[in-house]
PDB file of C-alpha atoms in Angstrom:
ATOM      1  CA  UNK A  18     306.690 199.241 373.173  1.00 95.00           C
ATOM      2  CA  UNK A  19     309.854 199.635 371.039  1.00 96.00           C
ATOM      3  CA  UNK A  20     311.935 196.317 370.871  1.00 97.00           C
ATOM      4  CA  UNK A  21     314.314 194.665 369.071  1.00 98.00           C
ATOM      5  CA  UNK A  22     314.201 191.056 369.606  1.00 98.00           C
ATOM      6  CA  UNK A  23     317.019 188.648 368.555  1.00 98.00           C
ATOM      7  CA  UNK A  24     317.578 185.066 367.019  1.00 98.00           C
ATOM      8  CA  UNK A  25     318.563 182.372 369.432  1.00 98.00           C
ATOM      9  CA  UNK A  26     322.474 181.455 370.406  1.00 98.00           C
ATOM     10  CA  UNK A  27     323.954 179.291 367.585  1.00 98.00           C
ATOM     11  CA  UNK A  28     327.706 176.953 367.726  1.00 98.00           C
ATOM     12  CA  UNK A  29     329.221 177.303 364.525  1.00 98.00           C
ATOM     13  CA  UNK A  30     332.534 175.228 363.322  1.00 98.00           C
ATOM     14  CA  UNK A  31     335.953 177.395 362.626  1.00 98.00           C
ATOM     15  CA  UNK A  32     335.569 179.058 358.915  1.00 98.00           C
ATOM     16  CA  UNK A  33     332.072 178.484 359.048  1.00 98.00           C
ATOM     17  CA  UNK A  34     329.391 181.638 358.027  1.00 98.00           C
ATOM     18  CA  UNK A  35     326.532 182.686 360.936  1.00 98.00           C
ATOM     19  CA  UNK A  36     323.436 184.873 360.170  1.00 98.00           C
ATOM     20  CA  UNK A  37     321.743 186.778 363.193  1.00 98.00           C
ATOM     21  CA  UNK A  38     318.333 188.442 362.920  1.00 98.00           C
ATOM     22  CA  UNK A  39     317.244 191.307 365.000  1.00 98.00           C
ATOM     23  CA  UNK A  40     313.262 191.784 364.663  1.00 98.00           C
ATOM     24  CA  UNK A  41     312.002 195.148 365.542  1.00 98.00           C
ATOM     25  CA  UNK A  42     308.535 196.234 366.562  1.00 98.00           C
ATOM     26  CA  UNK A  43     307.110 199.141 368.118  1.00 97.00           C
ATOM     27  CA  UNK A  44     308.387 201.675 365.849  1.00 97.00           C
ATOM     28  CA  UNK A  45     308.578 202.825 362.127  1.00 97.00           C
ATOM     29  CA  UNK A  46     311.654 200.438 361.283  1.00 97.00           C
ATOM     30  CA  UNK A  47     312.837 202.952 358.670  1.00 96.00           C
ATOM     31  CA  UNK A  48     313.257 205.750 360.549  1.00 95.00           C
ATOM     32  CA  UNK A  49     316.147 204.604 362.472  1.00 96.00           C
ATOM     33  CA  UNK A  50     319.184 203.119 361.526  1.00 95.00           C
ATOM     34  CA  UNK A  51     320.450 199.596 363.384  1.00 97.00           C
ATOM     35  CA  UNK A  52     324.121 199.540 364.507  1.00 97.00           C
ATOM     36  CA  UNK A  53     325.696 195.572 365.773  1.00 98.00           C
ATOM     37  CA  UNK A  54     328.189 195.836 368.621  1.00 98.00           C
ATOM     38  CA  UNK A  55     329.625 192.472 369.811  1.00 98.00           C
ATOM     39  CA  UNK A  56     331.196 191.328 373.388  1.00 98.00           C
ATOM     40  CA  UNK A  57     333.419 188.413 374.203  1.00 98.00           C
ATOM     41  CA  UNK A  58     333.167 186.459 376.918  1.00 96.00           C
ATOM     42  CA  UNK A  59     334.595 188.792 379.988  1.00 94.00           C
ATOM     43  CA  UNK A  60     335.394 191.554 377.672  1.00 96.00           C
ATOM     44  CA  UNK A  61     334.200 195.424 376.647  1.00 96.00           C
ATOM     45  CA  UNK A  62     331.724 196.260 373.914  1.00 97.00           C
ATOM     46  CA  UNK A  63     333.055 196.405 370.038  1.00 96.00           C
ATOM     47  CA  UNK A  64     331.611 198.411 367.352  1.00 95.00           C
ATOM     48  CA  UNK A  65     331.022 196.232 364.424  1.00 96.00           C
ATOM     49  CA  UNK A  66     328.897 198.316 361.866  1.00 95.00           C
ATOM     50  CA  UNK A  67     325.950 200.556 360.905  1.00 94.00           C
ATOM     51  CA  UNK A  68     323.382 199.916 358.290  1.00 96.00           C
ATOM     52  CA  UNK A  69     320.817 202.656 356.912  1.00 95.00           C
ATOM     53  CA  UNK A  70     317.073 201.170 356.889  1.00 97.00           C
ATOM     54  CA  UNK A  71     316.354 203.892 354.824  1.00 95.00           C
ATOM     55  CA  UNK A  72     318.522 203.282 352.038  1.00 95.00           C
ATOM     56  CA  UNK A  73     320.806 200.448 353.206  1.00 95.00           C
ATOM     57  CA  UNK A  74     324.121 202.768 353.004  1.00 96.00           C
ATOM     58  CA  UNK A  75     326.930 200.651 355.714  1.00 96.00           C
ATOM     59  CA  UNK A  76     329.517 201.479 357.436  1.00 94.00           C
ATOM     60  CA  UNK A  77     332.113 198.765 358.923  1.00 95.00           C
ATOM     61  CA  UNK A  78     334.544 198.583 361.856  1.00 93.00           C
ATOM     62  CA  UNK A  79     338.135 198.211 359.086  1.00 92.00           C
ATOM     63  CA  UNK A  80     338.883 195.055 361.270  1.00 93.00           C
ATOM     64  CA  UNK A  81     335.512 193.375 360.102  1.00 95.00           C
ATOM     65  CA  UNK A  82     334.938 194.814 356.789  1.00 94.00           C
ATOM     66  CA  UNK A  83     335.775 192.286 354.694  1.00 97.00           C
ATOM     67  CA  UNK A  84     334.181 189.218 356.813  1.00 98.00           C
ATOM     68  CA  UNK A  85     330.747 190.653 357.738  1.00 98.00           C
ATOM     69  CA  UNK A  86     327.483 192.011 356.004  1.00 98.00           C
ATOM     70  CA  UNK A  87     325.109 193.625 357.009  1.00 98.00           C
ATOM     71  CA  UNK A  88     321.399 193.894 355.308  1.00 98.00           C
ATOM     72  CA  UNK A  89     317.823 194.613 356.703  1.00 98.00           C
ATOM     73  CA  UNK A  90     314.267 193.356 355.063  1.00 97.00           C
ATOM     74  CA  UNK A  91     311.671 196.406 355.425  1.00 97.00           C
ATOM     75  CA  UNK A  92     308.621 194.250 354.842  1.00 97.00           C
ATOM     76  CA  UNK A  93     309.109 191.996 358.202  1.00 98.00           C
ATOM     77  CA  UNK A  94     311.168 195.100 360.052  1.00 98.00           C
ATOM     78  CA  UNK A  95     314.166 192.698 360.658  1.00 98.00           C
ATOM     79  CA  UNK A  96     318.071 193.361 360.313  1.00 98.00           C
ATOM     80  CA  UNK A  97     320.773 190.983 359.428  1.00 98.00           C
ATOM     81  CA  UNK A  98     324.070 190.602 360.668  1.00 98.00           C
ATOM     82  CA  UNK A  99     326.055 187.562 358.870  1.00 98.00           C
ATOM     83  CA  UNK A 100     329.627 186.642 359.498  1.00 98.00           C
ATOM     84  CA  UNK A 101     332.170 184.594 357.267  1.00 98.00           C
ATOM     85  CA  UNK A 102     334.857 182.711 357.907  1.00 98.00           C
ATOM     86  CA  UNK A 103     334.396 182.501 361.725  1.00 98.00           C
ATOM     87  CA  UNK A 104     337.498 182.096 363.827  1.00 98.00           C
ATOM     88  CA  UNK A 105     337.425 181.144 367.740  1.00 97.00           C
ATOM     89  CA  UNK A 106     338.022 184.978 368.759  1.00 97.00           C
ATOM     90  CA  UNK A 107     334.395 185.537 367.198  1.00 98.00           C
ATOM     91  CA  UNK A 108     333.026 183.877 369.475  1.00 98.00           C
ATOM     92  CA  UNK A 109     330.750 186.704 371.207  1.00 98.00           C
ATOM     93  CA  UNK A 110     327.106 188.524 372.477  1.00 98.00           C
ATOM     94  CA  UNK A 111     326.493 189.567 369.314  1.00 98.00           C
ATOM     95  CA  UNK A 112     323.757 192.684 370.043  1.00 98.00           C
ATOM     96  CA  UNK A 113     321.748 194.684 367.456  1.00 98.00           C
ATOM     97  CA  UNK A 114     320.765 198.657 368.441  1.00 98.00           C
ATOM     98  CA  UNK A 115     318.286 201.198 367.031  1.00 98.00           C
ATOM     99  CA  UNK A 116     320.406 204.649 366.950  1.00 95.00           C
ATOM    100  CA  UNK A 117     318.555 206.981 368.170  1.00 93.00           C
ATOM    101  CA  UNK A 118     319.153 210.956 367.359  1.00 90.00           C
ATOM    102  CA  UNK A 119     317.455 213.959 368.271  1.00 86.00           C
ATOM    103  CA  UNK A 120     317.608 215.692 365.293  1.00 76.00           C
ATOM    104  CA  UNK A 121     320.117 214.436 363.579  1.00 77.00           C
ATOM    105  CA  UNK A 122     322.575 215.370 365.323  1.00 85.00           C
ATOM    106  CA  UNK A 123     323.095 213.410 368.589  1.00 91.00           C
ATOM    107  CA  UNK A 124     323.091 209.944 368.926  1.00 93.00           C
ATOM    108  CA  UNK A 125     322.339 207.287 370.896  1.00 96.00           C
ATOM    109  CA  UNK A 126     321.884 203.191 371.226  1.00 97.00           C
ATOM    110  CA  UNK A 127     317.949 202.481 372.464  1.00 96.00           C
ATOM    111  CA  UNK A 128     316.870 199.936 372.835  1.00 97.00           C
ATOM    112  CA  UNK A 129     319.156 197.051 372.547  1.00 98.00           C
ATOM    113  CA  UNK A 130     318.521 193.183 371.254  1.00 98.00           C
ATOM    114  CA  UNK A 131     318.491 191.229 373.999  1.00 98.00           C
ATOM    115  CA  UNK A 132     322.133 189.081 372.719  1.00 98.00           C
ATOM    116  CA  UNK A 133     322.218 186.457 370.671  1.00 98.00           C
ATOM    117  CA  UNK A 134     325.651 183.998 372.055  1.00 98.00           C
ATOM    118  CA  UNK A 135     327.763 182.683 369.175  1.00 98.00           C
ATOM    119  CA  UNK A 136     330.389 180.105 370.102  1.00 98.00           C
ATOM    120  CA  UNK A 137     332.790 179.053 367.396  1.00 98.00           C
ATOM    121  CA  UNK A 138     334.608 175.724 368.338  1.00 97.00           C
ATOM    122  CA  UNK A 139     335.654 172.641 366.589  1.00 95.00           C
TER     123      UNK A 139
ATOM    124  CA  UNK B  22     339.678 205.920 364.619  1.00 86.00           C
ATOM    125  CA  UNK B  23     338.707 208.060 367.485  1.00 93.00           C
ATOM    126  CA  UNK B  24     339.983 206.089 370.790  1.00 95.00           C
ATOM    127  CA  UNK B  25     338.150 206.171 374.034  1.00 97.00           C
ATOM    128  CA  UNK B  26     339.756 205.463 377.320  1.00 98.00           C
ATOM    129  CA  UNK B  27     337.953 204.989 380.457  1.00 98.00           C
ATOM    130  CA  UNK B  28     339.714 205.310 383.801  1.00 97.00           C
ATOM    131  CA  UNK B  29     339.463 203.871 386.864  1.00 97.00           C
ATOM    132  CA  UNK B  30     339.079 200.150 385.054  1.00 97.00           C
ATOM    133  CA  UNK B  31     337.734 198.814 388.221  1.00 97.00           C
ATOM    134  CA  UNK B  32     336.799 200.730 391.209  1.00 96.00           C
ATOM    135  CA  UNK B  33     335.201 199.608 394.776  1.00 96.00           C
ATOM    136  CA  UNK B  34     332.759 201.549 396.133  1.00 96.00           C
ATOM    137  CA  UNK B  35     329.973 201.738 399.225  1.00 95.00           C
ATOM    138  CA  UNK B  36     326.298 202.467 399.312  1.00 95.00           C
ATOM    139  CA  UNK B  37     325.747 206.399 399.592  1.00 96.00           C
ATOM    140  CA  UNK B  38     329.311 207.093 398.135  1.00 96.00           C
ATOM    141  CA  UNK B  39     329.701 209.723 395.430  1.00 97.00           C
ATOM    142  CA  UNK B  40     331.428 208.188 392.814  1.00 97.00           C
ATOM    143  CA  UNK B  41     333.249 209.708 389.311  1.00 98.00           C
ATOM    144  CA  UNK B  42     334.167 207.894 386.445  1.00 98.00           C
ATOM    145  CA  UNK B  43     336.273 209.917 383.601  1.00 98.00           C
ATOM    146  CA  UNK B  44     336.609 209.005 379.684  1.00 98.00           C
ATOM    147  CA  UNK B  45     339.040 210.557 377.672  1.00 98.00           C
ATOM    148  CA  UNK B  46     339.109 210.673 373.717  1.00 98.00           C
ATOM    149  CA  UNK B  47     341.985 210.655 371.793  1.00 97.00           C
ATOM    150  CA  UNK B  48     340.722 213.506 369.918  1.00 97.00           C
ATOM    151  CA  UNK B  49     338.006 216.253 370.323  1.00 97.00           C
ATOM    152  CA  UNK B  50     334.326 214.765 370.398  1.00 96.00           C
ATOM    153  CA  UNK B  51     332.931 218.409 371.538  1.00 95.00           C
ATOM    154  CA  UNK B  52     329.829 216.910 373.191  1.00 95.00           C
ATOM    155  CA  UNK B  53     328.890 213.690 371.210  1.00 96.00           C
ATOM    156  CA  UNK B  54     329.394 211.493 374.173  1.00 97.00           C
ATOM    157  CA  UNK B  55     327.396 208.680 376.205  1.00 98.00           C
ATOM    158  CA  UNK B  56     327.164 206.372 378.557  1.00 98.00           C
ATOM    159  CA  UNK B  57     325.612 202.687 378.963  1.00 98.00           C
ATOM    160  CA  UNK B  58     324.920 200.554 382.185  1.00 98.00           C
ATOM    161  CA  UNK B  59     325.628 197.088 381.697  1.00 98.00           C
ATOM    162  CA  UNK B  60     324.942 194.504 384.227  1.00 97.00           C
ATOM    163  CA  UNK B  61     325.730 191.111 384.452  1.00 95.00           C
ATOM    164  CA  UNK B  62     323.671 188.872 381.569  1.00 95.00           C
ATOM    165  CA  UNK B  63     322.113 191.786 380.423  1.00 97.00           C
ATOM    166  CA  UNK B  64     322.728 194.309 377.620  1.00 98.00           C
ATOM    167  CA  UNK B  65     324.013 197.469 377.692  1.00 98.00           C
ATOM    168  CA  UNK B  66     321.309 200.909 378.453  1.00 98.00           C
ATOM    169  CA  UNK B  67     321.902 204.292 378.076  1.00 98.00           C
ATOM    170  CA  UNK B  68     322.339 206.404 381.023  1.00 98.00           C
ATOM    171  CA  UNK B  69     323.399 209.977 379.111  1.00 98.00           C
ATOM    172  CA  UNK B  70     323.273 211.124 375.902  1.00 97.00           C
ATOM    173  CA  UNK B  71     325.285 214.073 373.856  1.00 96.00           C
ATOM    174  CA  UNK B  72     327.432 214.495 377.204  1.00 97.00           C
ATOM    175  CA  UNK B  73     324.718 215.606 379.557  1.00 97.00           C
ATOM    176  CA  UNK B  74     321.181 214.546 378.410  1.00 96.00           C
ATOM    177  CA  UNK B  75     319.492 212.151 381.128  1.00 97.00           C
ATOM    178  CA  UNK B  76     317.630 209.475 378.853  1.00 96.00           C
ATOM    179  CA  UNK B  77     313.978 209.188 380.175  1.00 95.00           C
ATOM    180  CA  UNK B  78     313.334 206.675 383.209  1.00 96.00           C
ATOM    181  CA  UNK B  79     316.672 207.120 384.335  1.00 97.00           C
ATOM    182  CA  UNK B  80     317.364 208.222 388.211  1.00 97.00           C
ATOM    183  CA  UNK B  81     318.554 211.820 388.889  1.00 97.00           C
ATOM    184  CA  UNK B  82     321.583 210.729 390.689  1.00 97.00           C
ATOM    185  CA  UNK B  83     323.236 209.812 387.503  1.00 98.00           C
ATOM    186  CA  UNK B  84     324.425 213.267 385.398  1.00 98.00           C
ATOM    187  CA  UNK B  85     327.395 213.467 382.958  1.00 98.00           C
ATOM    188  CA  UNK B  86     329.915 216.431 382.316  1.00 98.00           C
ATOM    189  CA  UNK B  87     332.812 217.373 380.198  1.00 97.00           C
ATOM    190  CA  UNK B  88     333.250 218.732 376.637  1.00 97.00           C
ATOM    191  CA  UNK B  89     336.001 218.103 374.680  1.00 97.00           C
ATOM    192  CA  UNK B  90     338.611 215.454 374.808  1.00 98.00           C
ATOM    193  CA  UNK B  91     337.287 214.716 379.096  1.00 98.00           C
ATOM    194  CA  UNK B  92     333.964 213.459 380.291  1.00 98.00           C
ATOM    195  CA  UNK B  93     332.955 212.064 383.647  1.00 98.00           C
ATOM    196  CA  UNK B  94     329.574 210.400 384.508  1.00 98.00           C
ATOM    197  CA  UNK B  95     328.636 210.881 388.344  1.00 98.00           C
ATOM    198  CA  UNK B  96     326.867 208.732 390.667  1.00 97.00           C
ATOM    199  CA  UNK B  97     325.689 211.245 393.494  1.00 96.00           C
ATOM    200  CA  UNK B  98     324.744 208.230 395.917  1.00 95.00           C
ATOM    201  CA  UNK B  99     325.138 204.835 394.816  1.00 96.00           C
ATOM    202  CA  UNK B 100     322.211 202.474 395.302  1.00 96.00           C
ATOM    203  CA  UNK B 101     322.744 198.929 395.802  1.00 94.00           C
ATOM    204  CA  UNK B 102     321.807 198.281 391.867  1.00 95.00           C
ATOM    205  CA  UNK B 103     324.143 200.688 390.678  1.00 96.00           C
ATOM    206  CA  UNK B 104     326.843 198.127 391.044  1.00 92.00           C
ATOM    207  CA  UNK B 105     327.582 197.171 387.165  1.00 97.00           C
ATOM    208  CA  UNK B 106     329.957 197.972 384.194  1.00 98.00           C
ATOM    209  CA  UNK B 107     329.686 201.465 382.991  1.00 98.00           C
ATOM    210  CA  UNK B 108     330.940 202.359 378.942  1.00 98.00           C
ATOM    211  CA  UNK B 109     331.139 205.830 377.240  1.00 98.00           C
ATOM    212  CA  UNK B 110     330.875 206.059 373.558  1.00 98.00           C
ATOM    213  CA  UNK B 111     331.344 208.423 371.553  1.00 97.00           C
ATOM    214  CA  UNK B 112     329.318 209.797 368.552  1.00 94.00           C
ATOM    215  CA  UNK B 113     331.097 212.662 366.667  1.00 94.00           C
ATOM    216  CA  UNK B 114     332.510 210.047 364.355  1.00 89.00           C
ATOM    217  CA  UNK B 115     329.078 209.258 362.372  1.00 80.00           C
ATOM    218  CA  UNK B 116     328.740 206.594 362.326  1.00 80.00           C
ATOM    219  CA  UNK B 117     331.879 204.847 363.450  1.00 84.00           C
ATOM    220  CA  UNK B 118     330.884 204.681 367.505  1.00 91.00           C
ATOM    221  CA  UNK B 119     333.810 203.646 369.397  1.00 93.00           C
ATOM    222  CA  UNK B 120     333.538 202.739 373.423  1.00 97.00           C
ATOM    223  CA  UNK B 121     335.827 203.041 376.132  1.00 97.00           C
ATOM    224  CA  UNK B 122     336.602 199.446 377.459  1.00 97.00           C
ATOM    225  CA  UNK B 123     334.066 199.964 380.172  1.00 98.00           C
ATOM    226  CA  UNK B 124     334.603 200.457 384.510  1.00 98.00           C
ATOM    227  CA  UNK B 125     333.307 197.701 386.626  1.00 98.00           C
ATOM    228  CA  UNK B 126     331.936 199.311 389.672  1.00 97.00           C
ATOM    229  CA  UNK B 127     331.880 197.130 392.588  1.00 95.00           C
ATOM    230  CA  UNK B 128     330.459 197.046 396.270  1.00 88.00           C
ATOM    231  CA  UNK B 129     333.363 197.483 398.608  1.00 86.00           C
TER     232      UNK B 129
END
């Protein structure tokens, strides 16, 4: 079945980098592009960015854009999500997404990563 | 930026009770809109896509409406595991996809 399954929760020190992986299976990895979203603890879901597996074209959130990268290795079907300079408000679920479309027009996240918890504290 | 903005933030509710949950975007989405489930320790599924589109496996008392800047998602007769936080998101802005800040349904 299709899945995207994560990397395991990390602690990371303020100003530190962090580097999540987000495996897929189950699918033709290139045929769908992987968005991250991120939720802190308690708090709504936040667009962080979009990455092409066709052609790696990505798009940030502005607030993000010069902090995180995001990159994807066709051979193993995995994305990457890293994040610099860490700050205690990054501390989040960090999720990966297939976006799905019919068509190329609508779209859709399905399936999510299961979360991968990143807690930045000195 | 397209803004999304969910109201009620909270709302109590009972088994069987119709319930209605509106989004509102700060500027025309036509019908690029959808909603996610989210309970507790779990990530986020999609109910509804492009507005009104039931994703597969999902139960019938769930539908979507609205076109526009004003959606609602529709719970004909809540089932006890219904109760969970509900986000729209919209798509028109490719591929920029804003949520609302989600409604936490809760058992009254």
């Amino acid at each position: 079945q299709v899945q995207l399954v994560q990397s395991g929760p990390e602690v990371k020190k303020p100003g530190a980098s962090v580097k999540v992986s987000c495996k897929a299976s189950g699918y033709n990895f290139t045929r769908y592009a992987v968005s991250w979203v991120r939720q802190a603890p308690g708090r709504g879901l936040e667009w962080m960015g979009w990455i092409s597996t066709y052609n790696g074209d990505t798009k940030y959130v502005q607030k993000l854009q010069d902090r995180v990268t995001l990159t994807t290795d066709t051979p193993t079907s995995t994305a990457y999500m890293e994040l610099r300079s860490l700050r205690s408000d990054d501390t989040a679920v960090y999720y990966c997404a297939r976006v799905d479309t019919t068509w190329g027009v609508y779209i859709w996240f399905d399936p999510w990563g299961q979360g991968t918890l990143i807690t930045v504290s000195s | 930026d397209i803004q999304m903005t969910q109201s009620p933030s909270s709302l109590s509710a009972s088994v069987g009770d119709r319930v209605t949950i509106t989004c509102r975007a700060s500027q025309s989405i036509t019908s690029y809109l959808n909603w996610y489930q989210q309970k507790p320790g779990e990530a986020p599924k999609v109910l509804i896509y492009a507005t009104s589109s039931l994703q597969s496996g999902v139960p019938s008392r769930f539908s979507g409406s609205g076109s526009g800047t004003d959606f609602t998602l529709t719970i004909s007769s809540l089932q006890p595991e219904d109760f969970a936080t509900y986000y729209c998101q919209q798509s028109y802005s490719t591929p920029m996809y804003t949520f609302g800040q989600g409604t936490k349904l809760e058992i009254k």
